[in-house]
mmCIF file of C-alpha atoms in Angstrom:
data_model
loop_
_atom_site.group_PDB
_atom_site.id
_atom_site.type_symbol
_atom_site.label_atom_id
_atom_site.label_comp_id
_atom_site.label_asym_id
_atom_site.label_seq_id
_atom_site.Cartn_x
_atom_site.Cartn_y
_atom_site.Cartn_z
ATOM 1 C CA UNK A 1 66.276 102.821 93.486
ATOM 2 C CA UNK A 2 66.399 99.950 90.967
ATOM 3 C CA UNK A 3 66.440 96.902 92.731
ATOM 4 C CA UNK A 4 69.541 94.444 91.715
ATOM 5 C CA UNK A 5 70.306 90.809 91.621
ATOM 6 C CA UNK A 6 74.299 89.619 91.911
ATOM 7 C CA UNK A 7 75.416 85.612 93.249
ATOM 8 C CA UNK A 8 75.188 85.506 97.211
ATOM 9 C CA UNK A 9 78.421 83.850 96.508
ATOM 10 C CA UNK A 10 81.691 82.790 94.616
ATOM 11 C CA UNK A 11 84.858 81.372 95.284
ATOM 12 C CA UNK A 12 88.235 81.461 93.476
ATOM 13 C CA UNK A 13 91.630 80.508 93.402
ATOM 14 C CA UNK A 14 94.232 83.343 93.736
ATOM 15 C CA UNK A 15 96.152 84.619 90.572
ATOM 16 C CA UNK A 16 92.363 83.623 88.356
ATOM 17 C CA UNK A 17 89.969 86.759 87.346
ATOM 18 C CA UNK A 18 87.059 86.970 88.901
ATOM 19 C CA UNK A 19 83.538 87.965 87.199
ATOM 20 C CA UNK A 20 80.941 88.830 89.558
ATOM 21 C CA UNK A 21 77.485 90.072 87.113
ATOM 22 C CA UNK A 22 74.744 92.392 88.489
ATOM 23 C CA UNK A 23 71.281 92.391 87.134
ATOM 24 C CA UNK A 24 69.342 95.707 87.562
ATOM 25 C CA UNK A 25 66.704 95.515 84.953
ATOM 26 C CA UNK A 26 64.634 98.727 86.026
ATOM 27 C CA UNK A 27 67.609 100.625 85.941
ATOM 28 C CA UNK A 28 66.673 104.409 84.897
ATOM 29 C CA UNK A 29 68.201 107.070 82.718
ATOM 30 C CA UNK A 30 69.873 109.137 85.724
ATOM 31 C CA UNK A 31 70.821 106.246 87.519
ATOM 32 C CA UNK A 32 75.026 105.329 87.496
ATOM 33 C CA UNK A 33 76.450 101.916 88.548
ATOM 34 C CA UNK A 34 78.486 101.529 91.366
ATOM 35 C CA UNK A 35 80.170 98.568 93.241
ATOM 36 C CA UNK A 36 81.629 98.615 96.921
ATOM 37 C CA UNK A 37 83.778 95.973 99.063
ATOM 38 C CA UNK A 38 83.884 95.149 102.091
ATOM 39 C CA UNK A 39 86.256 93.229 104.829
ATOM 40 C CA UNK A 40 84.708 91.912 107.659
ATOM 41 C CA UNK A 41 83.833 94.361 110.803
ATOM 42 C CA UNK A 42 85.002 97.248 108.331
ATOM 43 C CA UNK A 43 83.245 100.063 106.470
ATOM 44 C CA UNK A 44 82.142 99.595 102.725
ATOM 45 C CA UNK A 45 84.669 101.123 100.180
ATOM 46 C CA UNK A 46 84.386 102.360 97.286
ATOM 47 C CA UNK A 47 85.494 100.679 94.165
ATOM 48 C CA UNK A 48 84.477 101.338 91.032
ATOM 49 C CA UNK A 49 81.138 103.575 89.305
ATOM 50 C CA UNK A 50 80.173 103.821 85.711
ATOM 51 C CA UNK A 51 77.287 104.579 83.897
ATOM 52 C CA UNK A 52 77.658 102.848 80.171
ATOM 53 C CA UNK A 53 80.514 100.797 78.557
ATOM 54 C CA UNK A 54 83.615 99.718 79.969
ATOM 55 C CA UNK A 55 85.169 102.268 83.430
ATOM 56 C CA UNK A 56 88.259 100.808 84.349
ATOM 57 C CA UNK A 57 90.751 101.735 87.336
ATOM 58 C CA UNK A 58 93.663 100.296 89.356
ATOM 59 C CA UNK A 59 91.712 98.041 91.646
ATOM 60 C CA UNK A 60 89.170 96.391 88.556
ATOM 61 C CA UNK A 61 87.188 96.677 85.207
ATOM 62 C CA UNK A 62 83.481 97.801 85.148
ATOM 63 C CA UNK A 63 82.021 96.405 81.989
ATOM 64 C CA UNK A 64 78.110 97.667 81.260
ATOM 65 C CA UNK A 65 76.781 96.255 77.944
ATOM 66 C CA UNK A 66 74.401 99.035 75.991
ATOM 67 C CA UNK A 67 71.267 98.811 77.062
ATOM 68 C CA UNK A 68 72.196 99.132 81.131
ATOM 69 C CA UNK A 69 69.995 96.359 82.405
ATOM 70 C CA UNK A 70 73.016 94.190 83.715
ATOM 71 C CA UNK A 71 76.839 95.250 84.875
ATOM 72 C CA UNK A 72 80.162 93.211 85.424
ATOM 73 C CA UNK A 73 82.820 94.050 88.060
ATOM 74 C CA UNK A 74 85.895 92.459 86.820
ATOM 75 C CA UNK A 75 88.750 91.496 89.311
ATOM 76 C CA UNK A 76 91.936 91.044 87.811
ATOM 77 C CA UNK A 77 94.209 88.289 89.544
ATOM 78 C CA UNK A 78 92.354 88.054 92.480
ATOM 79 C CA UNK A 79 94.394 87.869 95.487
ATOM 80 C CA UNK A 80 93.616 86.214 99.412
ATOM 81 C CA UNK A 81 93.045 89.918 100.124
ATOM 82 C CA UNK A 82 90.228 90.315 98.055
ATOM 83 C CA UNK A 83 88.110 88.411 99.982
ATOM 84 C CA UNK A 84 85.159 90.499 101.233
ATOM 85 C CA UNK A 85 81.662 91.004 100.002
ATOM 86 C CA UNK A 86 80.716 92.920 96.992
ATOM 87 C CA UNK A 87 77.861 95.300 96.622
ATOM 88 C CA UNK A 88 76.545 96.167 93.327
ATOM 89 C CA UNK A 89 74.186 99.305 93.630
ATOM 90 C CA UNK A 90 72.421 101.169 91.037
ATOM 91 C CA UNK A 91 70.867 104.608 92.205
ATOM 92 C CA UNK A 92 70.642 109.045 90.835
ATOM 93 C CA UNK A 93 73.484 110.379 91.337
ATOM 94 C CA UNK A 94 71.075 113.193 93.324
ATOM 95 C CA UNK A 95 70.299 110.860 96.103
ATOM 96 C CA UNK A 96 72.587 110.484 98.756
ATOM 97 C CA UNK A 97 71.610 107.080 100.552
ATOM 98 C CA UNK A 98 72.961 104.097 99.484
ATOM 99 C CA UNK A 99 71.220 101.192 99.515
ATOM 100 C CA UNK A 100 72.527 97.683 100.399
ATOM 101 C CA UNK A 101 71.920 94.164 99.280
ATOM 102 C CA UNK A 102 73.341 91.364 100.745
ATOM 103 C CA UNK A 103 75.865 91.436 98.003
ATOM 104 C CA UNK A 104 78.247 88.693 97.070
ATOM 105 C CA UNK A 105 80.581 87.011 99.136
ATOM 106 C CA UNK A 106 83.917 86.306 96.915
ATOM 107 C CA UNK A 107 86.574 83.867 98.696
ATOM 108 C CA UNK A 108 89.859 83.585 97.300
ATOM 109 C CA UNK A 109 91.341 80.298 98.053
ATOM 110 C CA UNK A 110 95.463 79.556 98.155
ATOM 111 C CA UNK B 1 95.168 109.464 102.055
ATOM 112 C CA UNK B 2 92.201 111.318 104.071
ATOM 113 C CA UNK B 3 90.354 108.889 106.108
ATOM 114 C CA UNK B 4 86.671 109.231 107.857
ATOM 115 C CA UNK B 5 87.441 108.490 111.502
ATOM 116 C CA UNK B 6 85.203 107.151 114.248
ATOM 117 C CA UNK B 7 85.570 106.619 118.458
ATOM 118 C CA UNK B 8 85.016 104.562 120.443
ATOM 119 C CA UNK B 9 85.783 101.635 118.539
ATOM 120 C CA UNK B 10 83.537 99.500 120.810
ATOM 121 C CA UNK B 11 80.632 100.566 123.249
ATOM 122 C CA UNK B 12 79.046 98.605 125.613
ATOM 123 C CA UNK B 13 76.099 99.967 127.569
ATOM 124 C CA UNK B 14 72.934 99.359 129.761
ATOM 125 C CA UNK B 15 69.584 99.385 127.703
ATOM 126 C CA UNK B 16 67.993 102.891 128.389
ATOM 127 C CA UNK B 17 71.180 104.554 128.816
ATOM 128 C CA UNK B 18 72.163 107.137 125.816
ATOM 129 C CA UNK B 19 74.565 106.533 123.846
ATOM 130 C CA UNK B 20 76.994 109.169 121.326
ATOM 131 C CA UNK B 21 79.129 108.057 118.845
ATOM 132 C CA UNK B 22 81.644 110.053 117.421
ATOM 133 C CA UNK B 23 82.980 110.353 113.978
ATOM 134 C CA UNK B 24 85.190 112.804 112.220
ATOM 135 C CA UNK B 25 84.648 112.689 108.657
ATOM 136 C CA UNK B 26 86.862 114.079 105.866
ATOM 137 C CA UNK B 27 87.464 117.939 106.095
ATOM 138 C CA UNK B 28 87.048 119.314 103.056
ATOM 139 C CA UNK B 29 83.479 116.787 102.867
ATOM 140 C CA UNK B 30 80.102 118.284 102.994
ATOM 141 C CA UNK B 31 77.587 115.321 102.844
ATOM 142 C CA UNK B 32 77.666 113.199 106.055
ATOM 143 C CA UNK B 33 76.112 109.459 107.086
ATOM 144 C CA UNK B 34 75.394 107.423 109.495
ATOM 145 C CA UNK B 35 74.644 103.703 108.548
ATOM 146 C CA UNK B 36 74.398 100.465 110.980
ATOM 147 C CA UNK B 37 75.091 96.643 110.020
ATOM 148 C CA UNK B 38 73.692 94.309 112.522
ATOM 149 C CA UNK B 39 75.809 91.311 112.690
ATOM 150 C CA UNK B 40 75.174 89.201 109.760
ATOM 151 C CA UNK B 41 72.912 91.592 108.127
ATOM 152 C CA UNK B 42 73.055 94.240 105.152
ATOM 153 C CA UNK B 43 74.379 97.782 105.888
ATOM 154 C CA UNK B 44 71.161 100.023 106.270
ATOM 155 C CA UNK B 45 71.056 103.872 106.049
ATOM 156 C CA UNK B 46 70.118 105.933 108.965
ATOM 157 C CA UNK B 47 70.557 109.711 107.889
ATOM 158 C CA UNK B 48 72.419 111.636 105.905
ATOM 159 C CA UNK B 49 73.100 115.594 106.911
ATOM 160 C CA UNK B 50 74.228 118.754 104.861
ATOM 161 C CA UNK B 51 74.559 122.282 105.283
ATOM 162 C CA UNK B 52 73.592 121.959 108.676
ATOM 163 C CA UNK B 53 70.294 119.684 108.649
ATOM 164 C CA UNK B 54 69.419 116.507 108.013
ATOM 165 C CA UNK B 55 68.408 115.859 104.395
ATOM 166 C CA UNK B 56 67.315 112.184 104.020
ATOM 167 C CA UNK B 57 66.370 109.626 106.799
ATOM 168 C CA UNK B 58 64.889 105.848 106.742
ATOM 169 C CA UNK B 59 62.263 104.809 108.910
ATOM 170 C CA UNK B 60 64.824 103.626 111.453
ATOM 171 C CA UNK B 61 66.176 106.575 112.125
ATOM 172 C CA UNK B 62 63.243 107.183 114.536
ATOM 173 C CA UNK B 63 62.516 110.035 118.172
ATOM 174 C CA UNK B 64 65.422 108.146 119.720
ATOM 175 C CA UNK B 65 67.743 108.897 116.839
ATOM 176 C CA UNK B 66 69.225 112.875 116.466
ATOM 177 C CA UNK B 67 72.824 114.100 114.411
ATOM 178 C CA UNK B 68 74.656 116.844 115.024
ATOM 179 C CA UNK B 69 77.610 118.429 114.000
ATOM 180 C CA UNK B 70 78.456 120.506 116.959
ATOM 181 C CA UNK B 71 81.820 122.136 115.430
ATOM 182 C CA UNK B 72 83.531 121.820 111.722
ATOM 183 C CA UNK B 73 85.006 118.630 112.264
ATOM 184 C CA UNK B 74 82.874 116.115 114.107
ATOM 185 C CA UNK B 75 79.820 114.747 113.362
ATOM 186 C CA UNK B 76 77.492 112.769 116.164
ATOM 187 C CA UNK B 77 75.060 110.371 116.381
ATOM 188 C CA UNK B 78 72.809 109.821 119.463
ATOM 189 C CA UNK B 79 70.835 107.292 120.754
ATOM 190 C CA UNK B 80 68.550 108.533 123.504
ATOM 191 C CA UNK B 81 67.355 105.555 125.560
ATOM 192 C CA UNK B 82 69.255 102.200 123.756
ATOM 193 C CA UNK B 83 67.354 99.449 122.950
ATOM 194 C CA UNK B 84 68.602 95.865 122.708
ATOM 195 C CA UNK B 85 68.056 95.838 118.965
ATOM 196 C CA UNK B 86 69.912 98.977 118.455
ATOM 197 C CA UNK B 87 73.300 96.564 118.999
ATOM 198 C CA UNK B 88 75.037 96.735 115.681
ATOM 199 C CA UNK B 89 78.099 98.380 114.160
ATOM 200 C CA UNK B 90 77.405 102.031 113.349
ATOM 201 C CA UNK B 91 79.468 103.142 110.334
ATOM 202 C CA UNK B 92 79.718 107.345 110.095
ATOM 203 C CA UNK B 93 80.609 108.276 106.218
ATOM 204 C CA UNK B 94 81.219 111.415 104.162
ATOM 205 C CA UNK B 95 81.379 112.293 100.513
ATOM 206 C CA UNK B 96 82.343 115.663 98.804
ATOM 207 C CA UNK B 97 81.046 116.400 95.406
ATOM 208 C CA UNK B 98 77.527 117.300 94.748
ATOM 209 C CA UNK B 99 75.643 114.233 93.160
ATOM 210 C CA UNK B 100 79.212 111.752 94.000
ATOM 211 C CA UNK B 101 77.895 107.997 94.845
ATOM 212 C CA UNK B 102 81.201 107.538 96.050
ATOM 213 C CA UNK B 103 80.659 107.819 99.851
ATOM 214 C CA UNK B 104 83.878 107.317 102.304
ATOM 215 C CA UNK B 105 83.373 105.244 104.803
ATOM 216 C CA UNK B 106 85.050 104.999 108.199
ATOM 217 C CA UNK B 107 86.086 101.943 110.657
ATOM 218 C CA UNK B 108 82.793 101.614 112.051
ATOM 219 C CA UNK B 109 81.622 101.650 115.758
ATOM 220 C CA UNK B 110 80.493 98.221 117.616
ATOM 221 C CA UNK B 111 78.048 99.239 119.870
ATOM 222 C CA UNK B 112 76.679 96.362 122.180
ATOM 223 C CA UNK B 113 73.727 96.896 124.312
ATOM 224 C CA UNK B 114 72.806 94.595 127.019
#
């Protein structure tokens, strides 16, 4: 799996968008992008996958510029919900484990 | 909405004791996971299970480690003989479609062994 880089951590003000950038340089031709969330003591969730240009759904935007080596998961309006930790992961769509960095830790502030 | 579900919450036991934790993932799923987060760490993979056998496994998911999915609905992890370092929060999760990265994950077990 190509290994990925992304901020340990950011911090925001509710109503701004948030940014957060993932670097995946060795990203390969089968692999797809894919971001998680997650609360504290809870499961990861799902977000958001792509594989090239812009995916976009109700929770945020998934921008990947052409040549795949970096992504950005875009949160619109950030709320004090949307604090958690955000995984970028980069992987074949045929393997089934995901793999885990420490991610990003996003805290919206009032 | 279909949610991946998972008891006990929390389980406490004695080091050497075994241990099973239950999860039901979603029905109409066929790939299934177990993955642990020790407190303060990153999630790691254990195993992942379809059509009956286990089809991937990390070098955690060692002899006192087994799955099983004893009827159509639930899906089990055991821990033989716990170890102190096995206390951690054991997530179960399931996905459907053949090559989906979106995985579906449930509430998580705490399992504390002392």
């Amino acid at each position: 799996l190509a290994k990925t880089t992304q901020p340990i951590s950011m911090d925001s003000y509710e109503g701004q968008e948030v940014n957060i950038t993932c670097s995946h340089n060795n990203i390969a031709t089968n692999d797809y992008i894919t971001w998680y969330q997650q609360f504290p003591s809870q499961g990861p969730r799902f977000i958001i996958q792509g594989y090239k240009t812009k995916v976009t759904n109700e929770v945020a935007s998934l921008f990947i510029p052409a040549d795949r080596k970096s992504s950005t998961l875009s949160l619109p309006r950030v709320s004090l919900s949307d604090t958690a930790v955000y995984y970028c992961l980069v992987g074949d769509t045929g393997r089934r484990a995901l793999t885990f960095g420490s991610g990003t830790r996003l805290q919206v502030q009032p | 909405e279909p949610e991946v579900t998972q008891t006990p919450s929390h389980q406490v036991t004695q080091m050497g004791q075994e241990v099973i934790l239950r999860c039901v993932p979603i029905s109409n799923h066929l790939y299934f996971y177990w993955y642990r987060q020790i407190l303060g760490q990153k999630v790691e993979f254990l195993v992942s299970f379809y059509n009956n056998e286990i089809s991937e496994k990390s070098e955690i998911f060692d002899d006192q480690f087994s799955v099983e999915r004893p009827d159509g609905s639930n899906f089990t992890l055991k821990i033989r003989s716990t170890k102190l370092e096995d206390s951690a929060m054991y997530f179960c999760a399931s996905s459907g479609a053949r090559g989906s990265y979106e995985q579906y994950f449930g509430p998580g077990t705490r399992l504390t062994v002392t």
